[in-house]
């Protein structure tokens, strides 16, 4: 846990594990390892980013699979950021943060997947553009 | 009043527990109070609650937890705004109206530099917060300055990209794809610009006011904001630039 002694009861030098975590607080199991966490996060991120850029420019894997591979790498890197930079953990003191995150992800997926799905169907059901232009003339 | 048939009540009016043979509702009440799955709580019950932890009858959680959680909610709603722009781009990516396609407007070299700048600034931002944790004003300021310089470099590269595209007549009003492209990338750029203003304000506040509790809360929120911007950029460089360059 972080020792940000910014709240009254923390000036007693007594860290209490029963307190909820704010996002960005150090997780209890790696207390005092800010720099180690930052280095790990940077290391993982660099590997995943360089991997994504190399993959996009090469034909190492089956080309139609590249977009899927890129999305997998991006989601992995977002996870790395959440864990090592934002310090979101699965501990019980983090339940509120994780629940909010889960709801956020649900809404994001509804918006993105829903838009793509609906607009794709709309596109298929629409009259071809040149035919529409001819009718408008 | 006789207590025959009704749940037995203790002297202080609370339901008595553990008498055996009690109705199921009393048992359920006990379970709820002890919170067997400990959702959002440390195991408690027999142990006494801590003031400032937001548990029991000790009042709200302390300010740091509330501020951090509230800002987390804001960040998630901001990410939902970004997801609308992502959805617009995903839908419009083929709508070029005879103009340039995505593959013709992306420059992967510049994007690689932008990505490196933003990732390194995220790293220095976290180091500055580590210095804040150790109450070291000099290193806090130095790492915040490094964060700002890297963020400014990112913003200048993005402005250069937009200026180059505009010079070739590639502007937001050219096609639906370009509208959503400039909207998404531009919205992220506006966020970075606002973050830089905030960062300069925080450096002044740390210098003049020192590590007062509210200043540390603001630094924590800035830290979260800057990391969230990096998370959004991961989505942008993957979906817009890398996937666009191949398609």
Short mmCIF file of C-alpha atoms in Angstrom, two decimals:
data_model
loop_
_atom_site.label_atom_id
_atom_site.label_comp_id
_atom_site.label_asym_id
_atom_site.label_seq_id
_atom_site.Cartn_x
_atom_site.Cartn_y
_atom_site.Cartn_z
CA UNK A 1 0.00 0.00 0.00
CA UNK A 2 1.19 3.49 -0.66
CA UNK A 3 2.35 5.52 2.26
CA UNK A 4 0.90 8.77 1.01
CA UNK A 5 0.48 10.22 4.46
CA UNK A 6 -2.11 12.72 3.36
CA UNK A 7 -4.95 11.69 5.61
CA UNK A 8 -5.16 12.18 9.35
CA UNK A 9 -5.24 8.60 10.55
CA UNK A 10 -2.24 7.75 8.42
CA UNK A 11 0.07 9.97 10.43
CA UNK A 12 0.09 7.30 13.08
CA UNK A 13 2.47 5.14 11.01
CA UNK A 14 -0.13 2.40 11.18
CA UNK A 15 -1.06 1.15 7.73
CA UNK A 16 -4.35 -0.63 7.78
CA UNK A 17 -5.05 -3.30 5.23
CA UNK A 18 -8.79 -3.07 5.73
CA UNK A 19 -9.06 0.22 3.91
CA UNK A 20 -10.34 0.43 0.34
CA UNK A 21 -7.86 1.33 -2.39
CA UNK A 22 -8.11 4.37 -4.59
CA UNK A 23 -7.12 3.79 -8.22
CA UNK A 24 -3.42 4.59 -8.50
CA UNK A 25 -2.62 3.46 -4.96
CA UNK A 26 0.13 0.94 -4.59
CA UNK A 27 -1.24 -2.58 -4.18
CA UNK A 28 -0.53 -3.98 -0.75
CA UNK A 29 1.49 -6.94 -1.95
CA UNK A 30 4.06 -4.70 -3.66
CA UNK A 31 4.19 -1.86 -1.15
CA UNK A 32 6.99 0.59 -1.75
CA UNK A 33 7.85 -0.74 -5.20
CA UNK A 34 6.77 2.24 -7.27
CA UNK A 35 9.87 2.22 -9.44
CA UNK A 36 9.84 -1.55 -9.89
CA UNK A 37 6.20 -1.39 -11.01
CA UNK A 38 6.96 1.47 -13.40
CA UNK A 39 9.92 -0.43 -14.89
CA UNK A 40 7.87 -3.61 -15.33
CA UNK A 41 5.03 -1.65 -16.93
CA UNK A 42 7.40 0.14 -19.29
CA UNK A 43 9.17 -3.12 -20.19
CA UNK A 44 5.96 -4.99 -21.02
CA UNK A 45 4.57 -2.00 -22.92
CA UNK A 46 7.71 -1.60 -25.02
CA UNK A 47 7.71 -5.30 -25.93
CA UNK A 48 4.01 -5.23 -26.88
CA UNK A 49 4.26 -1.94 -28.81
CA UNK A 50 7.36 -2.92 -30.76
CA UNK A 51 5.74 -6.28 -31.46
CA UNK A 52 2.62 -4.58 -32.82
CA UNK A 53 4.59 -2.22 -35.08
CA UNK A 54 6.79 -5.05 -36.42
CA UNK A 55 3.78 -7.29 -36.97
CA UNK A 56 1.89 -4.63 -38.92
CA UNK A 57 4.78 -4.14 -41.34
CA UNK A 58 5.72 -7.80 -41.87
CA UNK A 59 4.16 -10.96 -43.23
CA UNK A 60 5.44 -13.33 -40.54
CA UNK A 61 1.91 -14.56 -39.84
CA UNK A 62 -1.00 -15.24 -42.16
CA UNK A 63 -1.86 -11.70 -43.38
CA UNK A 64 -5.67 -11.76 -42.83
CA UNK A 65 -5.00 -12.64 -39.17
CA UNK A 66 -2.88 -9.52 -38.57
CA UNK A 67 -5.80 -7.24 -37.45
CA UNK A 68 -6.87 -9.80 -34.86
CA UNK A 69 -3.30 -10.18 -33.63
CA UNK A 70 -2.97 -6.39 -33.37
CA UNK A 71 -6.17 -6.13 -31.33
CA UNK A 72 -4.95 -8.90 -29.00
CA UNK A 73 -1.66 -7.05 -28.48
CA UNK A 74 -3.54 -3.78 -27.82
CA UNK A 75 -5.82 -5.37 -25.22
CA UNK A 76 -2.80 -6.99 -23.56
CA UNK A 77 -1.08 -3.61 -23.38
CA UNK A 78 -4.16 -1.93 -21.94
CA UNK A 79 -4.13 -4.65 -19.27
CA UNK A 80 -0.47 -3.94 -18.54
CA UNK A 81 -1.28 -0.24 -18.11
CA UNK A 82 -4.20 -0.98 -15.80
CA UNK A 83 -2.15 -3.29 -13.59
CA UNK A 84 1.24 -1.58 -13.46
CA UNK A 85 0.35 2.10 -13.92
CA UNK A 86 -3.19 2.40 -12.58
CA UNK A 87 -2.69 -0.34 -9.96
CA UNK A 88 -6.04 -2.04 -10.47
CA UNK A 89 -5.89 -5.40 -8.71
CA UNK A 90 -8.35 -8.16 -7.96
CA UNK A 91 -8.10 -7.70 -4.20
CA UNK A 92 -11.25 -7.12 -2.14
CA UNK A 93 -10.12 -3.54 -1.41
CA UNK A 94 -10.30 -2.91 -5.16
CA UNK A 95 -13.80 -4.28 -5.73
CA UNK A 96 -15.35 -0.85 -6.27
CA UNK A 97 -12.72 0.13 -8.84
CA UNK A 98 -13.04 -3.16 -10.70
CA UNK A 99 -16.84 -3.01 -10.76
CA UNK A 100 -16.75 0.51 -12.21
CA UNK A 101 -14.19 -0.64 -14.78
CA UNK A 102 -16.31 -3.64 -15.73
CA UNK A 103 -19.35 -1.42 -16.29
CA UNK A 104 -17.25 0.98 -18.37
CA UNK A 105 -15.98 -1.86 -20.54
CA UNK A 106 -19.54 -3.16 -20.98
CA UNK A 107 -20.76 0.24 -22.22
CA UNK A 108 -17.74 0.62 -24.53
CA UNK A 109 -18.40 -2.78 -26.09
CA UNK A 110 -22.12 -2.06 -26.49
CA UNK A 111 -21.36 1.21 -28.28
CA UNK A 112 -18.57 -0.05 -30.55
CA UNK A 113 -19.87 -3.54 -31.42
CA UNK A 114 -23.45 -2.28 -31.62
CA UNK A 115 -22.54 0.56 -33.99
CA UNK A 116 -20.55 -1.71 -36.29
CA UNK A 117 -23.28 -4.36 -36.28
CA UNK A 118 -26.18 -1.98 -36.92
CA UNK A 119 -24.44 0.12 -39.55
CA UNK A 120 -23.22 -2.97 -41.39
CA UNK A 121 -26.76 -4.35 -41.64
CA UNK A 122 -28.09 -0.95 -42.65
CA UNK A 123 -25.47 -0.83 -45.37
CA UNK A 124 -26.47 -4.25 -46.71
CA UNK A 125 -30.16 -3.36 -46.74
CA UNK A 126 -29.68 -0.04 -48.50
CA UNK A 127 -30.17 0.50 -52.19
CA UNK A 128 -26.85 0.73 -54.08
CA UNK A 129 -25.73 4.34 -54.26
CA UNK A 130 -25.80 4.79 -58.06
CA UNK A 131 -29.32 3.38 -58.24
CA UNK A 132 -30.43 5.88 -55.61
CA UNK A 133 -28.80 8.73 -57.53
CA UNK A 134 -30.63 7.68 -60.70
CA UNK A 135 -33.97 7.70 -58.88
CA UNK A 136 -33.32 11.16 -57.47
CA UNK A 137 -32.69 12.63 -60.93
CA UNK B 1 -46.84 -8.64 23.44
CA UNK B 2 -46.04 -12.29 23.23
CA UNK B 3 -43.14 -13.44 21.06
CA UNK B 4 -44.72 -16.75 20.16
CA UNK B 5 -44.36 -17.35 16.43
CA UNK B 6 -42.61 -14.06 15.66
CA UNK B 7 -38.81 -13.76 15.40
CA UNK B 8 -37.30 -13.42 18.82
CA UNK B 9 -36.09 -9.92 19.55
CA UNK B 10 -33.17 -9.09 21.84
CA UNK B 11 -33.38 -6.54 24.60
CA UNK B 12 -32.03 -3.76 22.42
CA UNK B 13 -34.50 -4.38 19.62
CA UNK B 14 -32.12 -6.14 17.23
CA UNK B 15 -32.94 -9.67 16.09
CA UNK B 16 -31.37 -12.25 18.33
CA UNK B 17 -29.01 -14.55 16.52
CA UNK B 18 -28.03 -18.15 17.05
CA UNK B 19 -30.94 -19.17 19.26
CA UNK B 20 -31.59 -22.13 16.98
CA UNK B 21 -34.83 -22.79 15.16
CA UNK B 22 -35.20 -19.18 14.10
CA UNK B 23 -37.05 -18.23 10.92
CA UNK B 24 -34.93 -18.14 7.75
CA UNK B 25 -35.16 -14.35 7.52
CA UNK B 26 -33.15 -13.85 10.68
CA UNK B 27 -30.50 -16.21 9.39
CA UNK B 28 -30.44 -14.24 6.11
CA UNK B 29 -30.11 -10.98 8.04
CA UNK B 30 -27.08 -12.37 9.84
CA UNK B 31 -25.51 -13.47 6.57
CA UNK B 32 -26.00 -10.07 5.02
CA UNK B 33 -24.46 -8.39 8.02
CA UNK B 34 -21.42 -10.61 7.93
CA UNK B 35 -21.07 -10.23 4.14
CA UNK B 36 -19.75 -13.73 3.40
CA UNK B 37 -18.42 -12.80 -0.05
CA UNK B 38 -16.78 -9.64 1.25
CA UNK B 39 -17.77 -7.58 -1.75
CA UNK B 40 -16.09 -4.24 -1.36
CA UNK B 41 -15.00 -4.96 2.17
CA UNK B 42 -12.15 -6.38 4.09
CA UNK B 43 -13.27 -9.29 6.25
CA UNK B 44 -14.95 -7.73 9.23
CA UNK B 45 -17.62 -8.59 11.70
CA UNK B 46 -15.84 -9.67 14.85
CA UNK B 47 -12.97 -7.23 14.15
CA UNK B 48 -13.59 -3.58 14.86
CA UNK B 49 -14.00 -1.18 11.93
CA UNK B 50 -11.40 1.45 11.13
CA UNK B 51 -12.34 5.12 11.06
CA UNK B 52 -11.80 6.55 7.60
CA UNK B 53 -12.12 3.23 5.81
CA UNK B 54 -15.74 3.82 4.87
CA UNK B 55 -16.95 0.72 6.67
CA UNK B 56 -19.36 0.28 9.53
CA UNK B 57 -20.76 3.39 11.18
CA UNK B 58 -17.53 5.39 11.12
CA UNK B 59 -18.60 7.76 8.36
CA UNK B 60 -17.34 8.06 4.81
CA UNK B 61 -14.00 6.77 3.57
CA UNK B 62 -11.11 9.20 3.76
CA UNK B 63 -10.72 11.93 1.15
CA UNK B 64 -7.96 10.23 -0.86
CA UNK B 65 -10.09 7.16 -1.58
CA UNK B 66 -13.17 9.22 -2.44
CA UNK B 67 -11.23 11.59 -4.70
CA UNK B 68 -9.47 8.74 -6.48
CA UNK B 69 -12.67 6.77 -6.96
CA UNK B 70 -14.60 9.81 -8.22
CA UNK B 71 -11.88 10.63 -10.72
CA UNK B 72 -11.84 6.98 -11.82
CA UNK B 73 -15.57 7.27 -12.61
CA UNK B 74 -14.87 10.44 -14.63
CA UNK B 75 -12.08 8.70 -16.56
CA UNK B 76 -14.33 5.77 -17.41
CA UNK B 77 -17.01 8.15 -18.70
CA UNK B 78 -14.33 9.95 -20.73
CA UNK B 79 -13.29 6.60 -22.22
CA UNK B 80 -16.94 6.03 -23.17
CA UNK B 81 -16.87 9.35 -25.05
CA UNK B 82 -13.78 8.12 -26.89
CA UNK B 83 -15.53 4.83 -27.66
CA UNK B 84 -18.24 6.79 -29.53
CA UNK B 85 -15.53 8.34 -31.72
CA UNK B 86 -13.96 4.90 -32.19
CA UNK B 87 -17.35 3.52 -33.25
CA UNK B 88 -17.79 6.40 -35.72
CA UNK B 89 -14.37 5.70 -37.23
CA UNK B 90 -15.01 1.95 -37.44
CA UNK B 91 -18.26 2.60 -39.29
CA UNK B 92 -16.86 5.33 -41.56
CA UNK B 93 -13.43 3.86 -42.37
CA UNK B 94 -14.51 2.81 -45.87
CA UNK B 95 -16.45 5.99 -46.62
CA UNK B 96 -13.72 7.77 -48.57
CA UNK B 97 -16.02 9.40 -51.17
CA UNK B 98 -13.37 8.94 -53.84
CA UNK B 99 -10.74 10.67 -51.69
CA UNK B 100 -7.65 9.23 -49.97
CA UNK B 101 -8.04 5.93 -48.08
CA UNK B 102 -6.74 5.34 -44.53
CA UNK B 103 -3.60 3.61 -45.84
CA UNK B 104 -2.64 6.74 -47.83
CA UNK B 105 -2.80 9.18 -44.93
CA UNK B 106 -0.98 7.27 -42.18
CA UNK B 107 2.75 7.73 -41.65
CA UNK B 108 3.93 4.87 -39.43
CA UNK B 109 7.33 6.43 -38.68
CA UNK B 110 5.78 9.51 -37.11
CA UNK B 111 3.25 7.39 -35.23
CA UNK B 112 6.10 5.27 -33.82
CA UNK B 113 7.75 8.43 -32.45
CA UNK B 114 4.43 9.70 -31.07
CA UNK B 115 3.82 6.36 -29.36
CA UNK B 116 7.32 6.29 -27.87
CA UNK B 117 6.92 9.86 -26.56
CA UNK B 118 3.56 9.16 -24.92
CA UNK B 119 4.66 5.83 -23.40
CA UNK B 120 7.84 7.36 -21.95
CA UNK B 121 5.82 10.29 -20.58
CA UNK B 122 3.52 7.81 -18.85
CA UNK B 123 6.62 6.24 -17.31
CA UNK B 124 8.11 9.54 -16.11
CA UNK B 125 4.67 10.54 -14.79
CA UNK B 126 4.63 7.47 -12.60
CA UNK B 127 8.20 8.12 -11.44
CA UNK B 128 7.15 11.64 -10.46
CA UNK B 129 4.38 10.19 -8.35
CA UNK B 130 6.89 7.81 -6.75
CA UNK B 131 8.97 10.89 -5.89
CA UNK B 132 5.81 12.53 -4.49
CA UNK B 133 5.30 9.48 -2.32
CA UNK B 134 8.83 9.97 -0.98
CA UNK B 135 8.11 13.73 -0.54
CA UNK B 136 11.01 14.69 -2.80
CA UNK B 137 10.11 18.00 -4.40
CA UNK B 138 13.11 18.22 -6.76
CA UNK B 139 12.58 14.82 -8.40
CA UNK B 140 8.82 15.31 -8.51
CA UNK B 141 9.35 18.52 -10.47
CA UNK B 142 12.05 17.05 -12.72
CA UNK B 143 9.93 14.04 -13.68
CA UNK B 144 6.84 16.22 -14.17
CA UNK B 145 8.93 18.44 -16.43
CA UNK B 146 10.10 15.38 -18.41
CA UNK B 147 6.46 14.27 -18.70
CA UNK B 148 5.52 17.70 -20.01
CA UNK B 149 8.35 17.85 -22.54
CA UNK B 150 7.48 14.40 -23.91
CA UNK B 151 3.79 15.29 -24.04
CA UNK B 152 4.58 18.52 -25.86
CA UNK B 153 6.71 16.55 -28.34
CA UNK B 154 3.75 14.25 -28.97
CA UNK B 155 1.44 17.19 -29.53
CA UNK B 156 3.85 18.92 -31.95
CA UNK B 157 4.25 15.71 -33.99
CA UNK B 158 0.48 15.43 -34.22
CA UNK B 159 0.09 19.09 -35.26
CA UNK B 160 2.78 18.55 -37.91
CA UNK B 161 0.84 15.55 -39.22
CA UNK B 162 -2.42 17.54 -39.39
CA UNK B 163 -0.67 20.47 -41.10
CA UNK B 164 0.91 18.17 -43.70
CA UNK B 165 -2.42 16.51 -44.44
CA UNK B 166 -4.16 19.87 -44.68
CA UNK B 167 -1.44 21.02 -47.07
CA UNK B 168 -2.39 18.17 -49.41
CA UNK B 169 -6.04 19.17 -49.26
CA UNK B 170 -6.86 16.32 -46.87
CA UNK B 171 -9.19 18.06 -44.42
CA UNK B 172 -12.07 16.84 -42.23
CA UNK B 173 -14.73 17.97 -44.72
CA UNK B 174 -13.27 15.87 -47.57
CA UNK B 175 -15.02 12.57 -46.65
CA UNK B 176 -16.81 10.72 -43.86
CA UNK B 177 -13.67 8.73 -43.11
CA UNK B 178 -11.59 11.90 -42.71
CA UNK B 179 -14.21 13.52 -40.48
CA UNK B 180 -14.10 10.60 -38.08
CA UNK B 181 -10.29 10.34 -38.36
CA UNK B 182 -9.67 13.98 -37.46
CA UNK B 183 -12.42 13.81 -34.83
CA UNK B 184 -10.92 10.80 -33.02
CA UNK B 185 -7.23 11.76 -33.25
CA UNK B 186 -8.04 15.43 -32.64
CA UNK B 187 -10.11 14.67 -29.53
CA UNK B 188 -7.16 12.77 -28.08
CA UNK B 189 -4.87 15.68 -28.98
CA UNK B 190 -7.19 18.13 -27.21
CA UNK B 191 -7.07 15.92 -24.13
CA UNK B 192 -3.26 15.89 -24.22
CA UNK B 193 -3.22 19.69 -24.58
CA UNK B 194 -5.55 20.05 -21.58
CA UNK B 195 -3.35 17.61 -19.66
CA UNK B 196 -0.29 19.74 -20.38
CA UNK B 197 -2.06 22.84 -19.03
CA UNK B 198 -3.01 20.87 -15.92
CA UNK B 199 0.58 19.62 -15.58
CA UNK B 200 2.00 23.15 -15.71
CA UNK B 201 -0.54 24.21 -13.07
CA UNK B 202 0.45 21.28 -10.85
CA UNK B 203 4.16 22.11 -11.13
CA UNK B 204 3.42 25.67 -10.00
CA UNK B 205 1.24 24.40 -7.14
CA UNK B 206 3.87 21.90 -5.94
CA UNK B 207 6.47 24.66 -6.01
CA UNK B 208 4.39 27.29 -4.19
CA UNK B 209 2.19 25.23 -1.88
CA UNK B 210 4.29 22.12 -1.27
CA UNK B 211 2.95 18.63 -0.60
CA UNK B 212 -0.30 19.56 1.08
CA UNK B 213 -2.96 16.82 1.14
CA UNK B 214 -5.12 18.45 -1.54
CA UNK B 215 -2.08 18.97 -3.79
CA UNK B 216 -1.22 15.27 -3.48
CA UNK B 217 -4.82 14.37 -4.35
CA UNK B 218 -4.55 16.52 -7.48
CA UNK B 219 -1.24 14.93 -8.43
CA UNK B 220 -2.86 11.50 -8.04
CA UNK B 221 -5.73 12.52 -10.33
CA UNK B 222 -3.32 13.95 -12.90
CA UNK B 223 -1.38 10.69 -12.80
CA UNK B 224 -4.57 8.71 -13.49
CA UNK B 225 -5.59 11.11 -16.29
CA UNK B 226 -2.24 10.84 -18.04
CA UNK B 227 -2.22 7.01 -17.92
CA UNK B 228 -5.80 6.93 -19.23
CA UNK B 229 -4.72 9.08 -22.20
CA UNK B 230 -1.99 6.56 -22.94
CA UNK B 231 -4.55 3.72 -22.82
CA UNK B 232 -6.72 5.58 -25.35
CA UNK B 233 -3.67 6.16 -27.56
CA UNK B 234 -3.02 2.38 -27.59
CA UNK B 235 -6.46 1.97 -29.16
CA UNK B 236 -5.84 4.78 -31.66
CA UNK B 237 -2.44 3.64 -32.92
CA UNK B 238 -3.66 0.06 -33.19
CA UNK B 239 -7.06 0.57 -34.81
CA UNK B 240 -6.48 3.74 -36.85
CA UNK B 241 -2.82 3.60 -37.82
CA UNK B 242 -1.55 0.00 -37.72
CA UNK B 243 -4.75 -1.65 -38.96
CA UNK B 244 -5.29 1.21 -41.41
CA UNK B 245 -1.81 0.93 -42.90
CA UNK B 246 -2.39 -2.69 -43.86
CA UNK B 247 -5.94 -2.40 -45.12
#
